[in-house]
GROMACS .gro file of C-alpha atoms in nm:
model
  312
    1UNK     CA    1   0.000   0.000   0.000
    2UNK     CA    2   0.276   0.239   0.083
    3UNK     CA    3   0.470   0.229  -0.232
    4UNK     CA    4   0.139   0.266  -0.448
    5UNK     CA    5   0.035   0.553  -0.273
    6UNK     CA    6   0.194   0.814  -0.524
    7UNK     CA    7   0.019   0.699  -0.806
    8UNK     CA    8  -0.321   0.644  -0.652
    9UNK     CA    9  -0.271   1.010  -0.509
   10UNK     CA   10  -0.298   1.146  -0.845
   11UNK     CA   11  -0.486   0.880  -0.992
   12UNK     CA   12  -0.789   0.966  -0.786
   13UNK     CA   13  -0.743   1.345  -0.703
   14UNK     CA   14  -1.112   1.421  -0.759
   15UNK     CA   15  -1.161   1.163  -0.463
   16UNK     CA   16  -0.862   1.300  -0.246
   17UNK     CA   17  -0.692   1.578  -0.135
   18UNK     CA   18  -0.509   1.680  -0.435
   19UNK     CA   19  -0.721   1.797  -0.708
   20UNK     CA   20  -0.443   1.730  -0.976
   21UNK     CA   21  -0.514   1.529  -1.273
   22UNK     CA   22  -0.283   1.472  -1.622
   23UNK     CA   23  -0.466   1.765  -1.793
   24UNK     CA   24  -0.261   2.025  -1.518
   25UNK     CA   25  -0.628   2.139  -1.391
   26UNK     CA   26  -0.566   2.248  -1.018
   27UNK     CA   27  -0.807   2.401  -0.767
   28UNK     CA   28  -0.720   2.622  -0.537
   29UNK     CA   29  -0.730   2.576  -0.172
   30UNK     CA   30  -0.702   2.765   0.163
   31UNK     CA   31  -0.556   2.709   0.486
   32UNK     CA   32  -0.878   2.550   0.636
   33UNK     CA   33  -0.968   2.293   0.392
   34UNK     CA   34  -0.798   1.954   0.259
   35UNK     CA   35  -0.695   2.077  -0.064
   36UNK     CA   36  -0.295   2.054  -0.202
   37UNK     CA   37  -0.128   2.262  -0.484
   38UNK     CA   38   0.130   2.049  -0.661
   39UNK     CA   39   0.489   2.123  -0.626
   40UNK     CA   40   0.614   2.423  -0.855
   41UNK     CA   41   0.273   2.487  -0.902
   42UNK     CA   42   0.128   2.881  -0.812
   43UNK     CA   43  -0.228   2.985  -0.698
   44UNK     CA   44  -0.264   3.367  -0.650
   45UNK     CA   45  -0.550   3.602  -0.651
   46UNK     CA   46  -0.766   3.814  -0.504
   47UNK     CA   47  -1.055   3.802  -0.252
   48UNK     CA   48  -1.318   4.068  -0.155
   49UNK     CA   49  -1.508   4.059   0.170
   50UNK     CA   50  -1.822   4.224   0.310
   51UNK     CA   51  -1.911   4.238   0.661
   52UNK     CA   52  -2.201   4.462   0.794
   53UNK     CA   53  -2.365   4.422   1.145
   54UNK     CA   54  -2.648   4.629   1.331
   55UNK     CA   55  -2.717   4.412   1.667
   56UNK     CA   56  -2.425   4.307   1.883
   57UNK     CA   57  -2.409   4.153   2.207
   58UNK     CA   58  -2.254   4.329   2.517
   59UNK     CA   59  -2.128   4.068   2.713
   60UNK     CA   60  -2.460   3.810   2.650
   61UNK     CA   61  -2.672   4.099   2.642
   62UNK     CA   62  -2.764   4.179   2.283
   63UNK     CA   63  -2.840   4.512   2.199
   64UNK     CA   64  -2.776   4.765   1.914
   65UNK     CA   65  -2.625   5.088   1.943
   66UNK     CA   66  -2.731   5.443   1.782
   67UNK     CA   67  -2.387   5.582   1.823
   68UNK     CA   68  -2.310   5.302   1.565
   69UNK     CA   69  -2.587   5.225   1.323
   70UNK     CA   70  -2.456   5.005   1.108
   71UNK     CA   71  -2.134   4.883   1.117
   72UNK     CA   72  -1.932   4.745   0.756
   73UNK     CA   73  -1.644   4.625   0.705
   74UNK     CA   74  -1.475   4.613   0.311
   75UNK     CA   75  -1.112   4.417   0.255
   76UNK     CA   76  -0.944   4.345  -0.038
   77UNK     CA   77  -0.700   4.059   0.006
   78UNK     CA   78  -0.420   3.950  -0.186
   79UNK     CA   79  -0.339   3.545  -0.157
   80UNK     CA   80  -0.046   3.395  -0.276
   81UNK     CA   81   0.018   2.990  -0.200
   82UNK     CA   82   0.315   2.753  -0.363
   83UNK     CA   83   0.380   2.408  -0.359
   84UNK     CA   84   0.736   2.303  -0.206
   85UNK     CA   85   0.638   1.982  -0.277
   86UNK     CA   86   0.331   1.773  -0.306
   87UNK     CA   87   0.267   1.778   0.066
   88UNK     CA   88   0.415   2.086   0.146
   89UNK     CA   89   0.297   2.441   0.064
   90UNK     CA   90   0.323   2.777   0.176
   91UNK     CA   91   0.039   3.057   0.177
   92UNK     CA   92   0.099   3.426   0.225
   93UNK     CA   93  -0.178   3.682   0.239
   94UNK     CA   94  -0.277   4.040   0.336
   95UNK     CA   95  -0.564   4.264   0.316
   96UNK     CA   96  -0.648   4.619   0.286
   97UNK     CA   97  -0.927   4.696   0.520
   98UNK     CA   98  -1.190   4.983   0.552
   99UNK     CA   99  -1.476   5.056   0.801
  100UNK     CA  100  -1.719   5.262   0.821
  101UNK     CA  101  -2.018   5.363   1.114
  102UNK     CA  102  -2.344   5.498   0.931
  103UNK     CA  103  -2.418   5.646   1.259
  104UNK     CA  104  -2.241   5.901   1.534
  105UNK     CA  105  -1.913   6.083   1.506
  106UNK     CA  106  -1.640   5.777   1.483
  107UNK     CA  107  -1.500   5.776   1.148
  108UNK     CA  108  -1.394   5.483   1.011
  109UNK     CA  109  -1.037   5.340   0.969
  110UNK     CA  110  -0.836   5.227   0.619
  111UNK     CA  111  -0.543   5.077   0.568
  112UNK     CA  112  -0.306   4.768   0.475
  113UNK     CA  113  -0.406   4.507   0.842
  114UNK     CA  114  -0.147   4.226   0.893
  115UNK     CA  115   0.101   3.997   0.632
  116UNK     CA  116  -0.018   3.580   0.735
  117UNK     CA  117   0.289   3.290   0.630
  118UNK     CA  118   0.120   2.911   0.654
  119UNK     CA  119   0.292   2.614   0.600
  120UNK     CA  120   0.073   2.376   0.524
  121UNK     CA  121   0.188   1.949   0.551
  122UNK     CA  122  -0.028   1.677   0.356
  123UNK     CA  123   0.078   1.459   0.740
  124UNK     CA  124  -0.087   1.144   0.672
  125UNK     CA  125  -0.283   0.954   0.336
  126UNK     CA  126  -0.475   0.641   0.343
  127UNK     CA  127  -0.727   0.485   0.137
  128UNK     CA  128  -1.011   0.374   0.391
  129UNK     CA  129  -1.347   0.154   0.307
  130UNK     CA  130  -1.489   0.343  -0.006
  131UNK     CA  131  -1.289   0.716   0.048
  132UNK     CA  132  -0.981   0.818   0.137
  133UNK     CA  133  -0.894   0.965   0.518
  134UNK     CA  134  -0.642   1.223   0.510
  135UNK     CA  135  -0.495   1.439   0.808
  136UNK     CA  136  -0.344   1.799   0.734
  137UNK     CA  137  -0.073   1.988   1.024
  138UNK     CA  138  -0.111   2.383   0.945
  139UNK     CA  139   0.141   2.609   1.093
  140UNK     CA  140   0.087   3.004   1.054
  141UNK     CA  141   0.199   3.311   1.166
  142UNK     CA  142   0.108   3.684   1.121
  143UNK     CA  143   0.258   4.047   1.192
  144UNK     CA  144   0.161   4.399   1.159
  145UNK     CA  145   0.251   4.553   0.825
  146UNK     CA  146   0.151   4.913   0.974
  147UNK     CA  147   0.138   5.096   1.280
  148UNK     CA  148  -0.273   5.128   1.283
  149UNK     CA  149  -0.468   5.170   1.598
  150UNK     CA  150  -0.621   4.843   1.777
  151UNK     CA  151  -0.760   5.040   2.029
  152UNK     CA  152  -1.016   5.240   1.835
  153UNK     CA  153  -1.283   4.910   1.807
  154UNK     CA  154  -1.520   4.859   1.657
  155UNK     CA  155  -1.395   5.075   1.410
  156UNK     CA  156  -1.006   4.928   1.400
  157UNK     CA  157  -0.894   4.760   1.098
  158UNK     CA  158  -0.753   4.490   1.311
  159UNK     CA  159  -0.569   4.406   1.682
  160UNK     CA  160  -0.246   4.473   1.612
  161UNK     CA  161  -0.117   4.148   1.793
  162UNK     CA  162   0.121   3.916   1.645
  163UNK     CA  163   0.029   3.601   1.636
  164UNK     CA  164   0.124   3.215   1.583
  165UNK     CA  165  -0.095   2.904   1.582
  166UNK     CA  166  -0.120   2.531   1.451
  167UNK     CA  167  -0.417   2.399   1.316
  168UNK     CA  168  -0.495   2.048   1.261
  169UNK     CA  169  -0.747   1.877   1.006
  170UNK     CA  170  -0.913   1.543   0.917
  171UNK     CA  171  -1.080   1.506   0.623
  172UNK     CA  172  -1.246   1.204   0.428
  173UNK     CA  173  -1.374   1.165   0.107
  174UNK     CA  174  -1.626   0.912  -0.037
  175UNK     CA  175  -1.684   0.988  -0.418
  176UNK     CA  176  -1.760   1.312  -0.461
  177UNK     CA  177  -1.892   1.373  -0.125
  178UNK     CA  178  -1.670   1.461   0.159
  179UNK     CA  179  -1.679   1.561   0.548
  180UNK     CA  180  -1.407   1.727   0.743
  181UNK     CA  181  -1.319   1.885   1.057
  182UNK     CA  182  -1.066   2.100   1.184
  183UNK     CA  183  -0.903   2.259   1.554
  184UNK     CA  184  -0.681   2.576   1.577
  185UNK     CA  185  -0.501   2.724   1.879
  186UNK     CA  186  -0.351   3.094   1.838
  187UNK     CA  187  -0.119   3.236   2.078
  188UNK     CA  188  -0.150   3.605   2.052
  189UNK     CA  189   0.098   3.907   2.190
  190UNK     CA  190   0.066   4.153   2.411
  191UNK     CA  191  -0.016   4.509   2.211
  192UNK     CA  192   0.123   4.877   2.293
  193UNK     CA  193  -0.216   5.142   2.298
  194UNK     CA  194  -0.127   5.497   2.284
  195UNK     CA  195  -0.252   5.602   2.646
  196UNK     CA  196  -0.108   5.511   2.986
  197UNK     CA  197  -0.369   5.347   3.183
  198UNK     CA  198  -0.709   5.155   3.105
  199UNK     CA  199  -1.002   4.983   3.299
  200UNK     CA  200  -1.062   4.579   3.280
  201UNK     CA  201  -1.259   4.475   3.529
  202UNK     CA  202  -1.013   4.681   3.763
  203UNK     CA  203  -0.789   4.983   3.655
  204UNK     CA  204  -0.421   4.901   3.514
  205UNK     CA  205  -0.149   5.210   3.504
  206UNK     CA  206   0.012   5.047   3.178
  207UNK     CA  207  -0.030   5.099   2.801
  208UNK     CA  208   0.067   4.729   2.729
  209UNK     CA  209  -0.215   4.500   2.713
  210UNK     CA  210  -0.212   4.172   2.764
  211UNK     CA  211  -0.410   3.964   2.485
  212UNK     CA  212  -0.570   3.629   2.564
  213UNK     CA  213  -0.547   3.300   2.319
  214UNK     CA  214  -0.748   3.181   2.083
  215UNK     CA  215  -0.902   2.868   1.982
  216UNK     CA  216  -1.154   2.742   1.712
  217UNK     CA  217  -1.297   2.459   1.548
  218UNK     CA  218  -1.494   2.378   1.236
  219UNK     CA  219  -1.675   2.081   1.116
  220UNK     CA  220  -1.774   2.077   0.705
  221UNK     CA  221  -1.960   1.871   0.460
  222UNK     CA  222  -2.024   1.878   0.098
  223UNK     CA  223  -1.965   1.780  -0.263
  224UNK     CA  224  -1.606   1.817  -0.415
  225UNK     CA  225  -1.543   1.767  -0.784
  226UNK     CA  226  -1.298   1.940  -1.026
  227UNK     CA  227  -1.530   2.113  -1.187
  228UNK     CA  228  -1.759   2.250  -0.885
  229UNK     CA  229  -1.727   2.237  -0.469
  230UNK     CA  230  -2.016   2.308  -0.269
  231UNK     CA  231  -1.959   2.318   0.097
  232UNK     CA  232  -2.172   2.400   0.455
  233UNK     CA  233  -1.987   2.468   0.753
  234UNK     CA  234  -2.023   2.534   1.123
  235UNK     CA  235  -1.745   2.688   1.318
  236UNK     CA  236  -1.700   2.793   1.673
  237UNK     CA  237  -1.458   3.053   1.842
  238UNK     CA  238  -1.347   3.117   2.167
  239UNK     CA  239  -1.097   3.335   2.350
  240UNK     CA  240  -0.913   3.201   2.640
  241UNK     CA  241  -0.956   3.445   2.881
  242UNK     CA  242  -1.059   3.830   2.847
  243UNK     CA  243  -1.364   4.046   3.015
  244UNK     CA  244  -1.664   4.147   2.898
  245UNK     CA  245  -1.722   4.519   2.753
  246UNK     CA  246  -1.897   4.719   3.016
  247UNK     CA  247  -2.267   4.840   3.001
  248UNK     CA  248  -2.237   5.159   2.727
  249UNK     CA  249  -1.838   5.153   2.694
  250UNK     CA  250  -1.663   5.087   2.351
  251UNK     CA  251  -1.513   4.754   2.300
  252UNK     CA  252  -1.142   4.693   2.418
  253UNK     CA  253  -0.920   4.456   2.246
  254UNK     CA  254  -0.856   4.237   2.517
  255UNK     CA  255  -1.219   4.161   2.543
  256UNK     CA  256  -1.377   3.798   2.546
  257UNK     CA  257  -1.436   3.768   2.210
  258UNK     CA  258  -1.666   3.407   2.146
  259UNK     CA  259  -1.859   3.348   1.843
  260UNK     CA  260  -2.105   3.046   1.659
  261UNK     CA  261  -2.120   3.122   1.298
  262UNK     CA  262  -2.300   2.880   0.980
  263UNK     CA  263  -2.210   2.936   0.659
  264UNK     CA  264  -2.113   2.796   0.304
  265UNK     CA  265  -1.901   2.849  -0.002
  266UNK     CA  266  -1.942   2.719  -0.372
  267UNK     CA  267  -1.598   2.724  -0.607
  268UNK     CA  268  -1.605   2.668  -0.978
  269UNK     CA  269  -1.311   2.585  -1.232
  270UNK     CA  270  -1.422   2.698  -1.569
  271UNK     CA  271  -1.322   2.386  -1.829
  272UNK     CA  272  -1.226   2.639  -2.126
  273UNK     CA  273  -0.955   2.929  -1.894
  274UNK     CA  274  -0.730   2.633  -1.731
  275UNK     CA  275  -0.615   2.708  -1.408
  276UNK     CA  276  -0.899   2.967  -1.343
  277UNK     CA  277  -1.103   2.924  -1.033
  278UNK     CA  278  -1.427   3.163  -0.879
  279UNK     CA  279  -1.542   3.133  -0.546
  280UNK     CA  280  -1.840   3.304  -0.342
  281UNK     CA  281  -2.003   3.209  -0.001
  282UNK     CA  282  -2.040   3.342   0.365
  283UNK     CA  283  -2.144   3.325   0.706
  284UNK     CA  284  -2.344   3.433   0.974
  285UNK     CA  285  -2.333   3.468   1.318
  286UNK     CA  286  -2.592   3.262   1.527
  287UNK     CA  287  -2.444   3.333   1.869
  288UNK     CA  288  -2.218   3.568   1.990
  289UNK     CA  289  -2.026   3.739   2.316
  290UNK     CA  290  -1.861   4.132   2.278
  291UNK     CA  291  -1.906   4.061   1.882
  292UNK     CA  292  -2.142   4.206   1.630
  293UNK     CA  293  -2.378   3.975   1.489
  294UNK     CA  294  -2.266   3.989   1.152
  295UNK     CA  295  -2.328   3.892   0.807
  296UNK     CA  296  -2.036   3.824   0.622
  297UNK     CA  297  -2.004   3.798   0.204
  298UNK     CA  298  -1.701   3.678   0.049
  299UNK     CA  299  -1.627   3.617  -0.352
  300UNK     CA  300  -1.266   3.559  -0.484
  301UNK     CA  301  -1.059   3.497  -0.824
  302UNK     CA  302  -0.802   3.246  -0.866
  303UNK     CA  303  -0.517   3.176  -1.148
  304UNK     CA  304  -0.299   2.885  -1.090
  305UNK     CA  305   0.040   2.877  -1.260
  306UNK     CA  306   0.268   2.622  -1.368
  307UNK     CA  307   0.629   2.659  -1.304
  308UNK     CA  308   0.708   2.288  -1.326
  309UNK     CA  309   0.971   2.181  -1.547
  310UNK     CA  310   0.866   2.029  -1.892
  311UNK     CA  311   0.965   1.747  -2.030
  312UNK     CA  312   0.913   1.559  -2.380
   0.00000   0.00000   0.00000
């Protein structure tokens, strides 16, 4: 079994992890799904986000806020990911973000937010009953590309923290149908704010906050095919630690931070532009604690690029 794995991996890429087949036709893939790029092989593009919320919950108490209206969020991101090798790629990405309140006197931030590295590691392969059972180790880290303020929320463009976390991921495919599932811990660091003392629940002479962890989880289902994905998801997260904002006070970035969101995505490879990829979906928040309630819309473009040698 072990020395036929290679060729079954691309034999049967529509039923694994790989999505690679003789014709060069690759689909592009994120750091929170089961999907490889082939070594030498490129995916880079762009992806637009839209996030708007009214409602919000204060602690558990769910309220909106006239001094906000409605708050939306735009980012542009660029994506970049490369295969080292057939189990082994790396992802960068970075987004410009921009907020804006339709309500009250904050004005809303713009700017480049943080750069993200991921190394992602096809770990394990296995042909099991009628699918194949694969396990994926995801390593990632992200830093501040500019000095923009974390402690202006909800109106911030980001936390300013830098972070690093590992993310691990089953995933099993039958056919064309598939179900995964997936746990992440993020250490985060402590941030500098630009005054000298702040209230928690008790008052700290510092400007140095201390940020809690992070973890999250996500379980998936769906259809996967070369030509077309369609995928549900549930996902969960939950800081380790932090306070609740108090009754009428702005948001801090130390805060507990805990949200349920459902959502789905849908990617398509057109047959006659090889190597070109469109993907739309989004989520919504079912559940929250110190978060907006928001509805978030996503749609992206992806080119994939060969840089493989070529042989006769």
């Amino acid at each position: 079994m072990i020395k036929s794995l290679p060729r079954y991996f691309y034999k049967y890429c529509l039923a694994a992890c790989c999505f690679l087949v003789f014709t060069q036709t690759v689909n592009a893939q994120t750091d929170a799904d089961a999907l490889m790029i082939p070594k030498n092989f490129l995916c880079t593009g762009v992806v637009y986000t839209h996030s708007d919320w009214k409602n919000y919950w204060e602690g558990t108490f769910k309220r909106n806020n006239g001094n906000i209206g409605t708050l939306s969020t735009n980012s542009f991101m660029v994506v970049g990911n490369y295969g080292i090798t057939n189990k082994l790629d790396v992802l960068v990405m970075s987004p410009y973000v921009k907020t804006n309140a339709s309500e009250g006197t904050l004005k809303g931030q713009s700017g480049v937010q943080d750069l993200t590295v991921a190394l992602k590691y096809l770990a394990f392969l296995s042909e099991i009953g009628k699918g194949i059972f694969s396990i994926h180790a995801i390593a990632e880290g992200s830093i501040p590309l500019t000095n923009y303020e974390a402690d202006f929320l909800p109106v911030s463009i980001g936390l300013h923290s830098k972070t690093a976390s590992l993310r691990g991921l089953l995933n099993y495919q039958t056919g064309r149908f598939f179900v995964a599932g997936a746990g992440q811990y993020v250490l985060r660091s402590d941030i500098t704010i630009d005054r000298n003392s702040y209230y928690t629940d008790h008052l700290i002479y510092s400007n140095q906050v201390d940020m809690p962890n992070v973890s999250n989880w996500l379980v998936s289902t769906g259809y996967r095919s070369l030509k077309l994905n369609i995928e549900a998801i549930l996902s969960q997260t939950t800081t380790q630690g932090g306070f609740d904002i108090r009754k009428n006070d702005m948001p801090f970035p130390s805060n507990r931070m805990n949200m349920t969101t459902i959502g789905g995505l849908a990617k398509y490879s057109f047959e006659n532009v090889t190597g070109l990829e469109l993907t739309v979906g989004g989520n919504y928040v079912i559940k929250g604690r110190n978060v907006g309630q928001s509805t978030n819309l996503f749609a992206s473009i992806y080119y994939v690029l060969d840089f493989s040698k070529k042989t006769k």
